[in-house]
Amino acid sequence: MSRFAPLLLVLALAGCASVSVQRAPVVVEPDAARKYAAAGDHAQAARAWSETALAARGAARDHAWLRAAEQYWLAGETGAARAAWAETSRRRLDAGDLALHAFLEAAFLSADGDDARALGLLSRPGAEVPANLRVRWLGLRADIAERAGRPFDAAADLAVLADGAERSQRGELLRRIDRLLAGLNDDALAAGAAALPAGHPLYPQAARQLQRRGLPLPRPLERGTGLALDDAVPPAAADGYRPPLRIAVLLPLSGPLAAAGSSVRDGILAAYYGENRRRPEIRFHDTGGNVAGLQGALIRAREEGAQLLVGPLTRDEVDALFGMADLDLPVLALNRGQLPPPPGSATFALTPEEEGAAAAERLLDRGLRRVLVVTQADDNARRALGAFRERLRERGGEIVGEAVVAETEPDFIPTLQAAMGANRPDALFLALRAAPARLLASQMETAGLSGVPKVATSLIQAGGNLRLDTELDGIEFPELPWLIGRSAIGLPDADTIGNTLPSARGGGARLFAFGADAWRLAAWLDHLLAQPGASVQGATGELQLDPLGVVQRVPAWAVFSGGRARPALDGALLPAPVEASD
């Protein structure tokens, strides 16, 4: 290359309209380039490094051109980045610069579609990459691996990134990992999990996916650290019961969510006073259901020496709490937001997604894999259906058709037959309220679906009517054990409490049971954190803490009989599927 080429390159990149050959290049010290880079002005930093390179010789020149290439790349000026990178000589770069040189070359190769060579350049373990480059190195490698059809490798790199990421970034990384793992077949997932070294941050998520599919773990999950309670807290009982000394409960006890907060509070207190062993000091703090109220409640809880926070109840409050850089207390949040819980904390919620996944498991465990879905325009139905679809696919099932119905058009038969096609499904999944579900049930025989097993979500109880709901007889749906007399946790039955406490009647009954389980989780949280796989029987179902700090709930199953919800027989076999016709 001509000795004038670098100068021409810089002037071209700077966008000069004219050039005076009499003017010598301006020498800019590296500190100025670093200052621009630190301020996020990558384009100006790139030009400063380029001008520095023109005045430098030997290794300093190559270092400056490489840094210019990096800054042009960060500024999105890829053509300039490639040109500056081409000015460097590998033989004069030190170890740190060699890693950056390889990283940029991999980025260029990947942009050109040569993912195989790009991954080869990025093949060194992340721990061997300079710290200031590691995040970008792993992120680029994950992107290329995902595009190249290597989702498990991509997930492994993202897990390392998530392990050290800020809370706001960690949530998105964890969701992306979950999507990648969910797309793997059973064999690929099991083989990838088995190959992970001990202590790898991806193993808990891979184990979670394996457990979802009913597959064995290659090795047990590593023991957790518990709540790190001080020595003043007595040792755990034989069953793991070990509440802290002081618990602060953060709930909306005023404002538009006061009724919901009161139901949860009364459920907590009922379960709390039903425990005969040592009980902690428990104090309730009103958040008003908003972030400002949460902040005030948190200040009071800290002043009183709380060792565990239970709550808050809204998604915005949960995100605000988990987003606090100075959060220094473990939390059992009573909702799920966008941010994942920090290590040592957990989230607990009654969600439509849990019911959708449970419905898929219910059918798959009985060998019913080809499912016709009937749903309506409803947010809870949409969320339940999304989880149902994902879980069914993970375990080898298939949705053969989706029918969307509306009460304003009560003849469902054409919609059902169009969705079903020529093949009879093994089962139906209903994400419907009571009224459209009754209409559907009355038209099953005419639609050619007589005798096909039906499972629903608890949404089917919305708008119920005892006289009319006999149409729903035989439909199974997930339910809270306490509401159908299947809970043995020391609470009086739902009817007895409902006759005494207004907060435990009607819609409040579910929140009351939710509150009772919030107490149980708080009392056993140390055990659940320290013993992966441990579970607690609650009013809302069997509760287990997954490796990401999310409480997973296995509900009970109810069936309509005589228009009422009654316990379903867990061992009962649904009718065998009819062979599809040609």
Coordinates of C-alpha atoms in Angstrom, one line a residue:
M1 CA 0.0 0.0 0.0
S2 CA 1.2 3.5 -0.8
R3 CA 2.5 5.5 2.2
F4 CA -0.1 8.1 1.4
A5 CA -3.0 5.6 1.6
P6 CA -3.7 6.0 5.3
L7 CA -3.8 9.8 5.0
L8 CA -6.3 9.5 2.1
L9 CA -8.4 7.1 4.1
V10 CA -8.7 9.4 7.1
L11 CA -9.6 12.4 5.0
A12 CA -12.2 10.4 3.1
L13 CA -13.7 9.0 6.3
A14 CA -13.8 12.6 7.7
G15 CA -15.9 13.6 4.7
C16 CA -13.6 16.4 3.5
A17 CA -14.7 18.1 0.3
S18 CA -11.3 19.5 -0.5
V19 CA -7.7 18.8 0.6
S20 CA -4.7 21.1 1.0
V21 CA -1.6 19.1 0.4
Q22 CA 0.4 21.7 2.3
R23 CA -1.2 21.0 5.7
A24 CA 0.4 18.3 7.9
P25 CA -2.0 15.9 9.7
V26 CA -3.2 17.1 13.1
V27 CA -1.8 14.9 15.9
V28 CA -4.4 14.0 18.5
E29 CA -3.2 12.3 21.6
P30 CA -4.7 9.0 22.5
D31 CA -6.3 10.5 25.7
A32 CA -8.5 12.7 23.5
A33 CA -9.7 9.6 21.6
R34 CA -10.4 7.8 24.8
K35 CA -12.3 10.7 26.2
Y36 CA -14.6 10.7 23.1
A37 CA -15.1 7.0 23.5
A38 CA -16.0 7.2 27.2
A39 CA -18.6 9.9 26.3
G40 CA -20.2 7.6 23.7
D41 CA -19.1 9.7 20.8
H42 CA -17.7 6.8 18.8
A43 CA -17.6 8.5 15.5
Q44 CA -15.4 11.3 16.9
A45 CA -13.3 8.8 18.8
A46 CA -12.7 6.9 15.6
R47 CA -11.5 10.0 13.8
A48 CA -9.3 10.9 16.7
W49 CA -7.7 7.4 16.7
S50 CA -7.2 7.6 12.9
E51 CA -5.4 10.9 13.2
T52 CA -3.3 9.5 16.0
A53 CA -2.4 6.5 13.8
L54 CA -1.2 8.8 11.0
A55 CA 1.4 10.4 13.3
A56 CA 2.5 7.1 14.9
R57 CA 5.0 4.5 13.9
G58 CA 5.4 0.7 14.6
A59 CA 3.2 -1.0 17.2
A60 CA 1.7 2.3 18.3
R61 CA 0.4 2.9 14.7
D62 CA -1.2 -0.6 14.6
H63 CA -2.8 -0.1 18.0
A64 CA -4.3 3.2 17.0
W65 CA -5.7 1.9 13.7
L66 CA -7.3 -1.1 15.5
R67 CA -8.9 1.2 18.1
A68 CA -10.1 3.4 15.2
A69 CA -11.7 0.3 13.6
E70 CA -13.4 -0.6 16.9
Q71 CA -14.9 2.9 17.3
Y72 CA -16.1 3.0 13.7
W73 CA -17.7 -0.3 14.2
L74 CA -19.4 0.9 17.4
A75 CA -20.6 4.0 15.5
G76 CA -22.2 1.8 12.8
E77 CA -19.7 2.9 10.1
T78 CA -18.8 -0.6 9.0
G79 CA -17.1 0.4 5.8
A80 CA -14.8 2.7 7.7
A81 CA -14.2 0.1 10.3
R82 CA -13.1 -2.5 7.7
A83 CA -10.8 0.0 6.1
A84 CA -9.1 1.0 9.4
W85 CA -8.9 -2.7 10.5
A86 CA -7.1 -3.5 7.2
E87 CA -4.3 -1.0 8.1
T88 CA -3.3 -3.2 11.1
S89 CA -0.6 -5.8 11.2
R90 CA -1.2 -8.7 13.6
R91 CA 2.5 -9.3 14.3
R92 CA 2.8 -6.0 16.0
L93 CA -0.3 -6.3 18.3
D94 CA -0.2 -7.4 21.9
A95 CA -2.4 -10.0 23.4
G96 CA -5.3 -7.7 24.2
D97 CA -5.2 -6.2 20.8
L98 CA -5.1 -9.6 19.1
A99 CA -8.4 -10.5 20.8
L100 CA -10.0 -7.3 19.5
H101 CA -8.5 -7.9 16.1
A102 CA -10.1 -11.4 16.0
F103 CA -13.4 -10.0 17.3
L104 CA -13.7 -7.4 14.6
E105 CA -12.7 -9.9 11.9
A106 CA -15.4 -12.3 13.2
A107 CA -17.9 -9.4 13.0
F108 CA -17.0 -8.7 9.4
L109 CA -17.1 -12.4 8.4
S110 CA -20.4 -12.8 10.0
A111 CA -21.8 -9.8 8.2
D112 CA -20.6 -11.4 5.0
G113 CA -22.4 -14.7 5.8
D114 CA -19.3 -16.7 6.8
D115 CA -20.6 -17.8 10.2
A116 CA -18.4 -20.9 10.4
R117 CA -15.1 -18.9 10.1
A118 CA -16.5 -16.3 12.4
L119 CA -17.3 -18.8 15.1
G120 CA -13.8 -20.3 14.7
L121 CA -12.2 -16.9 15.5
L122 CA -14.5 -16.6 18.6
S123 CA -13.9 -20.2 19.8
R124 CA -11.7 -19.3 22.8
P125 CA -13.3 -19.6 26.2
G126 CA -14.9 -16.4 27.4
A127 CA -12.7 -16.4 30.5
E128 CA -9.6 -15.9 28.3
V129 CA -11.0 -12.8 26.6
P130 CA -10.0 -9.4 28.1
A131 CA -12.5 -8.2 30.6
N132 CA -13.3 -5.0 28.6
L133 CA -14.2 -7.1 25.5
R134 CA -15.9 -10.1 27.1
V135 CA -19.5 -8.9 27.0
R136 CA -19.3 -8.0 23.3
W137 CA -17.4 -11.2 22.5
L138 CA -20.0 -13.5 24.2
G139 CA -22.9 -11.5 22.7
L140 CA -21.6 -11.7 19.2
R141 CA -20.8 -15.4 19.5
A142 CA -24.3 -16.0 20.8
D143 CA -25.9 -14.1 18.0
I144 CA -23.8 -16.0 15.4
A145 CA -24.4 -19.4 17.0
E146 CA -28.2 -18.8 17.1
R147 CA -28.2 -17.8 13.4
A148 CA -26.0 -20.8 12.5
G149 CA -28.4 -23.3 14.1
R150 CA -26.6 -23.9 17.3
P151 CA -29.2 -22.7 19.9
F152 CA -27.7 -24.5 22.9
D153 CA -24.3 -22.9 22.4
A154 CA -26.0 -19.5 22.0
A155 CA -27.9 -20.1 25.3
A156 CA -24.7 -21.1 27.1
D157 CA -23.0 -17.8 26.2
L158 CA -26.1 -15.8 27.1
A159 CA -26.3 -17.5 30.5
V160 CA -22.7 -16.4 31.2
L161 CA -23.7 -12.8 30.2
A162 CA -26.9 -13.0 32.3
D163 CA -24.9 -14.1 35.3
G164 CA -23.1 -10.8 35.5
A165 CA -25.6 -8.5 33.9
E166 CA -27.5 -5.6 35.4
R167 CA -31.0 -6.5 36.5
S168 CA -32.7 -4.6 33.6
Q169 CA -30.6 -6.6 31.1
R170 CA -30.8 -9.9 32.9
G171 CA -34.5 -10.3 32.4
E172 CA -34.3 -10.0 28.6
L173 CA -31.3 -12.4 28.5
L174 CA -33.1 -15.0 30.6
R175 CA -36.3 -14.8 28.4
R176 CA -34.1 -15.2 25.3
I177 CA -32.4 -18.3 26.8
D178 CA -35.8 -19.8 27.7
R179 CA -36.9 -19.4 24.1
L180 CA -33.8 -21.0 22.7
L181 CA -34.0 -24.0 25.0
A182 CA -37.7 -24.4 24.4
G183 CA -37.0 -24.9 20.7
L184 CA -34.7 -27.9 21.3
N185 CA -35.9 -31.4 21.0
D186 CA -35.6 -33.7 24.1
D187 CA -32.4 -35.4 23.0
A188 CA -30.6 -32.2 22.1
L189 CA -31.6 -30.6 25.4
A190 CA -30.6 -33.6 27.5
A191 CA -27.3 -34.0 25.7
G192 CA -26.5 -30.3 26.0
A193 CA -27.3 -30.2 29.7
A194 CA -25.2 -33.3 30.4
A195 CA -22.2 -31.7 28.7
L196 CA -22.3 -28.5 30.7
P197 CA -19.5 -28.3 33.3
A198 CA -20.4 -28.2 37.0
G199 CA -21.4 -24.7 38.1
H200 CA -22.2 -23.5 34.6
P201 CA -25.0 -20.8 34.9
L202 CA -27.0 -22.4 32.1
Y203 CA -27.6 -25.6 33.9
P204 CA -30.4 -24.4 36.2
Q205 CA -32.4 -23.2 33.1
A206 CA -31.7 -26.3 31.2
A207 CA -32.8 -28.3 34.2
R208 CA -36.0 -26.3 34.4
Q209 CA -36.8 -27.2 30.8
L210 CA -36.0 -30.9 31.4
Q211 CA -38.3 -30.9 34.4
R212 CA -41.1 -29.2 32.4
R213 CA -40.9 -32.1 30.0
G214 CA -40.9 -34.8 32.7
L215 CA -37.3 -35.8 31.7
P216 CA -34.6 -36.8 34.3
L217 CA -31.7 -34.4 35.1
P218 CA -28.2 -35.5 34.2
R219 CA -27.1 -34.5 37.7
P220 CA -28.9 -32.9 40.7
L221 CA -29.1 -29.2 40.9
E222 CA -26.5 -27.7 43.2
R223 CA -27.5 -26.7 46.7
G224 CA -28.5 -23.1 47.1
T225 CA -27.5 -20.7 49.8
G226 CA -30.9 -20.1 51.5
L227 CA -31.9 -16.8 53.0
A228 CA -28.6 -16.2 54.9
L229 CA -30.5 -15.6 58.1
D230 CA -28.5 -14.7 61.2
D231 CA -27.7 -17.0 64.1
A232 CA -30.6 -15.5 66.1
V233 CA -33.1 -17.5 63.9
P234 CA -33.5 -21.0 65.3
P235 CA -32.6 -23.9 63.0
A236 CA -35.1 -25.3 60.6
A237 CA -37.6 -27.9 61.7
A238 CA -37.5 -31.3 60.2
D239 CA -39.9 -30.3 57.4
G240 CA -37.8 -27.1 56.6
Y241 CA -40.0 -24.6 58.5
R242 CA -37.8 -21.7 59.3
P243 CA -39.4 -18.2 59.1
P244 CA -37.2 -15.2 59.8
L245 CA -37.7 -13.2 62.9
R246 CA -39.4 -10.2 61.3
I247 CA -41.4 -10.0 58.1
A248 CA -42.8 -6.9 56.4
V249 CA -45.8 -7.4 54.1
L250 CA -46.2 -4.6 51.5
L251 CA -49.8 -4.6 50.2
P252 CA -52.3 -2.0 48.8
L253 CA -54.6 -1.5 51.8
S254 CA -56.0 1.8 50.5
G255 CA -56.9 3.0 47.1
P256 CA -58.5 1.1 44.2
L257 CA -56.8 -2.2 45.0
A258 CA -57.6 -2.1 48.7
A259 CA -60.2 -5.0 48.4
A260 CA -57.6 -7.2 46.7
G261 CA -55.0 -6.3 49.3
S262 CA -57.3 -7.0 52.2
S263 CA -58.1 -10.5 50.8
V264 CA -54.4 -11.3 50.6
R265 CA -53.8 -9.9 54.0
D266 CA -56.5 -11.9 55.6
G267 CA -55.3 -15.1 53.9
I268 CA -51.8 -14.4 55.3
L269 CA -53.1 -13.9 58.8
A270 CA -55.4 -17.0 58.7
A271 CA -52.4 -19.2 57.8
Y272 CA -50.1 -17.3 60.2
Y273 CA -52.4 -17.9 63.2
G274 CA -53.0 -21.5 62.1
E275 CA -49.3 -22.3 62.6
N276 CA -48.6 -23.6 66.2
R277 CA -44.8 -23.3 65.9
R278 CA -42.6 -20.3 66.4
R279 CA -44.1 -17.4 64.4
P280 CA -42.2 -14.3 63.4
E281 CA -43.2 -10.7 64.1
I282 CA -45.2 -9.7 61.0
R283 CA -46.2 -6.1 60.1
F284 CA -48.3 -4.8 57.2
H285 CA -47.4 -1.7 55.3
D286 CA -49.8 0.1 52.9
T287 CA -48.4 0.8 49.4
G288 CA -51.6 2.2 47.9
G289 CA -50.8 0.0 44.9
N290 CA -48.3 2.5 43.5
V291 CA -44.6 3.0 43.3
A292 CA -44.5 6.1 45.5
G293 CA -46.4 4.2 48.3
L294 CA -44.1 1.3 47.9
Q295 CA -41.0 3.5 48.5
G296 CA -42.5 4.8 51.7
A297 CA -43.5 1.3 52.9
L298 CA -40.0 0.1 52.1
I299 CA -38.5 2.8 54.3
R300 CA -40.7 1.9 57.2
A301 CA -39.9 -1.8 56.8
R302 CA -36.2 -1.2 56.9
E303 CA -36.5 1.0 60.0
E304 CA -38.3 -1.8 61.8
G305 CA -35.5 -4.3 61.0
A306 CA -37.5 -6.5 58.6
Q307 CA -35.5 -9.6 57.4
L308 CA -37.9 -10.5 54.5
L309 CA -40.3 -8.5 52.4
V310 CA -43.5 -10.1 51.2
G311 CA -45.2 -8.2 48.4
P312 CA -45.8 -5.9 46.6
L313 CA -48.9 -6.8 44.6
T314 CA -48.7 -5.0 41.3
R315 CA -46.4 -5.5 38.4
D316 CA -45.2 -1.9 38.3
E317 CA -44.3 -2.1 42.0
V318 CA -42.5 -5.4 41.6
D319 CA -40.4 -4.0 38.7
A320 CA -39.7 -0.9 40.7
L321 CA -38.5 -2.9 43.7
F322 CA -36.4 -5.3 41.7
G323 CA -34.9 -2.4 39.8
M324 CA -33.6 -0.7 43.0
A325 CA -29.8 -0.7 43.0
D326 CA -29.8 -0.6 46.8
L327 CA -32.3 -3.4 47.4
D328 CA -30.7 -5.2 50.4
L329 CA -33.5 -7.4 51.6
P330 CA -34.8 -10.7 50.2
V331 CA -38.2 -10.5 48.6
L332 CA -41.1 -12.8 48.1
A333 CA -42.9 -10.7 45.4
L334 CA -46.6 -11.3 44.9
N335 CA -46.6 -10.7 41.2
R336 CA -44.3 -11.1 38.2
G337 CA -43.0 -8.1 36.3
Q338 CA -40.4 -7.7 33.5
L339 CA -37.4 -7.9 35.8
P340 CA -36.3 -11.3 37.3
P341 CA -35.9 -11.6 41.0
P342 CA -32.3 -11.1 42.3
P343 CA -30.6 -14.1 43.8
G344 CA -32.1 -15.0 47.1
S345 CA -35.6 -13.6 46.2
A346 CA -38.6 -15.1 44.5
T347 CA -41.8 -14.3 42.7
F348 CA -45.2 -15.9 43.3
A349 CA -48.3 -15.3 41.2
L350 CA -51.5 -17.0 40.0
T351 CA -51.2 -16.7 36.3
P352 CA -53.1 -17.9 33.2
E353 CA -49.9 -19.2 31.8
E354 CA -49.6 -21.8 34.7
E355 CA -53.1 -23.1 33.8
G356 CA -52.4 -23.3 30.1
A357 CA -49.2 -25.3 30.8
A358 CA -51.0 -27.5 33.3
A359 CA -53.8 -28.3 30.8
A360 CA -51.2 -29.4 28.2
E361 CA -49.6 -31.7 30.8
R362 CA -53.0 -33.1 31.7
L363 CA -53.7 -34.1 28.1
L364 CA -50.1 -35.3 27.3
D365 CA -50.0 -37.5 30.4
R366 CA -53.0 -39.3 29.0
G367 CA -51.5 -39.7 25.5
L368 CA -53.8 -37.1 24.0
R369 CA -51.5 -35.2 21.6
R370 CA -53.6 -33.8 18.8
V371 CA -55.6 -31.0 20.2
L372 CA -58.2 -28.6 18.8
V373 CA -58.2 -25.3 20.5
V374 CA -61.3 -23.1 21.0
T375 CA -60.7 -19.6 22.4
Q376 CA -62.2 -16.1 22.5
A377 CA -61.0 -12.6 22.5
D378 CA -59.8 -12.3 26.1
D379 CA -56.4 -11.4 27.6
N380 CA -56.4 -14.3 30.1
A381 CA -57.4 -16.7 27.3
R382 CA -54.6 -15.4 25.1
R383 CA -52.0 -15.8 27.8
A384 CA -53.2 -19.3 28.7
L385 CA -53.2 -20.4 25.1
G386 CA -49.7 -19.2 24.6
A387 CA -48.4 -21.3 27.4
F388 CA -50.5 -24.3 26.3
R389 CA -49.1 -24.1 22.8
E390 CA -45.5 -23.9 24.0
R391 CA -45.8 -26.8 26.5
L392 CA -47.6 -29.0 24.0
R393 CA -44.9 -28.4 21.4
E394 CA -42.1 -29.0 23.9
R395 CA -43.5 -32.5 24.6
G396 CA -44.3 -33.5 21.1
G397 CA -47.9 -32.6 20.9
E398 CA -49.7 -30.7 18.1
I399 CA -52.5 -28.2 17.8
V400 CA -54.5 -29.3 14.8
G401 CA -56.6 -26.2 14.6
E402 CA -57.7 -23.1 16.4
A403 CA -61.2 -21.8 16.5
V404 CA -62.0 -18.3 17.7
V405 CA -65.6 -17.9 18.8
A406 CA -67.8 -15.0 20.0
E407 CA -71.1 -15.0 21.8
T408 CA -72.4 -12.5 19.3
E409 CA -72.3 -15.3 16.7
P410 CA -73.7 -18.3 18.6
D411 CA -73.5 -20.8 15.8
F412 CA -70.0 -22.2 16.4
I413 CA -70.3 -25.3 14.1
P414 CA -68.9 -23.8 10.9
T415 CA -66.0 -22.3 12.8
L416 CA -65.3 -25.6 14.6
Q417 CA -65.5 -27.7 11.4
A418 CA -63.3 -25.3 9.5
A419 CA -60.6 -25.4 12.2
M420 CA -60.8 -29.2 12.6
G421 CA -60.7 -30.1 8.9
A422 CA -61.0 -33.8 8.0
N423 CA -59.3 -35.2 11.1
R424 CA -61.0 -35.7 14.5
P425 CA -58.8 -34.4 17.3
D426 CA -57.8 -36.4 20.4
A427 CA -59.0 -33.6 22.7
L428 CA -60.2 -30.0 23.0
F429 CA -58.6 -27.2 24.9
L430 CA -61.1 -24.5 25.9
A431 CA -59.8 -21.0 26.7
L432 CA -63.4 -19.7 27.2
R433 CA -65.6 -18.1 29.7
A434 CA -68.7 -19.9 30.9
A435 CA -71.3 -18.6 28.5
P436 CA -69.4 -19.4 25.2
A437 CA -68.3 -22.7 26.8
R438 CA -72.0 -23.7 27.4
L439 CA -72.8 -22.8 23.7
L440 CA -69.9 -24.9 22.6
A441 CA -70.9 -27.9 24.7
S442 CA -74.4 -27.8 23.3
Q443 CA -73.1 -28.0 19.7
M444 CA -70.4 -30.7 20.1
E445 CA -72.4 -33.6 18.7
T446 CA -73.6 -31.7 15.7
A447 CA -70.0 -30.6 15.0
G448 CA -68.8 -34.2 15.0
L449 CA -67.0 -33.9 18.3
S450 CA -69.2 -36.0 20.6
G451 CA -67.1 -37.8 23.2
V452 CA -64.0 -35.9 22.6
P453 CA -62.3 -35.1 26.0
K454 CA -62.3 -31.4 27.0
V455 CA -60.0 -29.5 29.3
A456 CA -60.3 -25.8 30.1
T457 CA -58.8 -23.1 32.3
S458 CA -60.4 -21.7 35.4
L459 CA -61.7 -18.9 33.1
I460 CA -64.6 -21.2 32.4
Q461 CA -66.0 -20.3 35.8
A462 CA -66.3 -16.6 34.8
G463 CA -70.0 -15.9 34.3
G464 CA -71.1 -19.2 35.8
N465 CA -74.7 -20.1 36.5
L466 CA -75.5 -23.3 38.5
R467 CA -78.7 -24.1 36.6
L468 CA -77.1 -23.5 33.2
D469 CA -73.7 -24.9 33.9
T470 CA -74.9 -28.5 33.8
E471 CA -74.1 -28.1 30.1
L472 CA -70.4 -28.1 31.2
D473 CA -70.5 -31.4 32.9
G474 CA -67.5 -33.5 32.2
I475 CA -65.2 -30.6 31.4
E476 CA -62.0 -30.6 33.5
F477 CA -60.1 -27.5 34.6
P478 CA -57.2 -26.6 37.0
E479 CA -58.4 -25.3 40.3
L480 CA -57.1 -24.2 43.7
P481 CA -57.1 -27.3 46.0
W482 CA -58.6 -25.3 48.9
L483 CA -61.6 -24.3 46.8
I484 CA -62.6 -28.0 46.1
G485 CA -61.8 -29.4 49.5
R486 CA -58.4 -30.9 48.5
S487 CA -56.1 -28.8 50.7
A488 CA -54.9 -30.1 54.1
I489 CA -52.8 -27.1 55.4
G490 CA -54.8 -26.3 58.5
L491 CA -57.2 -23.8 57.1
P492 CA -60.9 -24.2 57.6
D493 CA -62.8 -25.1 54.4
A494 CA -63.6 -22.3 51.9
D495 CA -67.3 -22.2 52.6
T496 CA -66.8 -21.9 56.4
I497 CA -64.3 -19.0 56.0
G498 CA -66.4 -17.4 53.3
N499 CA -69.4 -17.3 55.6
T500 CA -67.3 -15.4 58.2
L501 CA -65.0 -13.2 56.2
P502 CA -66.3 -11.0 53.4
S503 CA -62.7 -10.9 52.0
A504 CA -62.8 -14.6 51.4
R505 CA -66.0 -14.7 49.4
G506 CA -66.5 -14.7 45.7
G507 CA -63.5 -13.5 43.8
G508 CA -61.8 -12.7 47.1
A509 CA -61.6 -16.4 47.8
R510 CA -58.8 -17.0 45.3
L511 CA -56.8 -14.0 46.7
F512 CA -57.4 -15.3 50.2
A513 CA -55.9 -18.7 49.3
F514 CA -53.0 -16.8 47.5
G515 CA -52.3 -14.9 50.7
A516 CA -52.3 -18.1 52.8
D517 CA -49.7 -19.5 50.4
A518 CA -47.7 -16.3 50.6
W519 CA -47.3 -17.0 54.3
R520 CA -46.3 -20.7 53.7
L521 CA -43.7 -19.7 51.1
A522 CA -42.3 -17.0 53.5
A523 CA -42.0 -19.6 56.3
W524 CA -40.3 -22.2 54.0
L525 CA -38.4 -19.9 51.7
D526 CA -35.1 -20.6 53.3
H527 CA -35.7 -24.3 52.7
L528 CA -36.9 -23.9 49.1
L529 CA -33.9 -21.8 48.2
A530 CA -31.4 -24.2 49.8
Q531 CA -32.9 -27.5 48.6
P532 CA -33.6 -27.5 44.8
G533 CA -36.6 -29.8 44.1
A534 CA -38.2 -29.2 47.5
S535 CA -41.9 -28.4 47.5
V536 CA -44.6 -27.1 49.8
Q537 CA -48.3 -28.1 49.7
G538 CA -50.5 -25.0 49.7
A539 CA -54.0 -23.8 49.3
T540 CA -53.4 -22.9 45.7
G541 CA -51.4 -26.1 44.7
E542 CA -48.1 -27.8 45.1
L543 CA -45.4 -25.0 45.2
Q544 CA -41.8 -25.4 44.1
L545 CA -39.1 -22.8 43.5
D546 CA -37.4 -23.0 40.2
P547 CA -33.7 -22.2 39.6
L548 CA -34.7 -18.6 38.5
G549 CA -36.6 -17.8 41.6
V550 CA -40.0 -18.2 40.1
V551 CA -42.6 -20.2 42.2
Q552 CA -44.0 -22.9 40.0
R553 CA -47.5 -24.1 41.0
V554 CA -49.1 -27.5 40.2
P555 CA -52.8 -27.0 40.6
A556 CA -55.5 -29.5 41.6
W557 CA -58.0 -30.6 38.9
A558 CA -61.7 -30.1 39.1
V559 CA -64.5 -31.4 36.9
F560 CA -68.0 -30.0 36.3
S561 CA -70.6 -32.4 37.7
G562 CA -74.2 -31.3 38.1
G563 CA -73.1 -27.8 37.2
R564 CA -70.7 -27.6 40.1
A565 CA -66.9 -27.8 40.3
R566 CA -65.9 -31.0 42.1
P567 CA -62.6 -32.8 42.5
A568 CA -61.5 -34.7 39.5
L569 CA -60.2 -38.2 39.8
D570 CA -56.5 -37.9 39.1
G571 CA -56.3 -41.5 38.0
A572 CA -59.3 -41.4 35.8
L573 CA -58.7 -42.1 32.2
L574 CA -60.3 -39.9 29.6
P575 CA -61.9 -41.6 26.6
A576 CA -59.5 -43.0 24.2
P577 CA -58.8 -41.0 21.1
V578 CA -60.6 -42.0 17.9
E579 CA -58.4 -42.9 15.0
A580 CA -58.2 -40.1 12.4
S581 CA -60.2 -40.9 9.2
D582 CA -58.6 -40.8 5.8

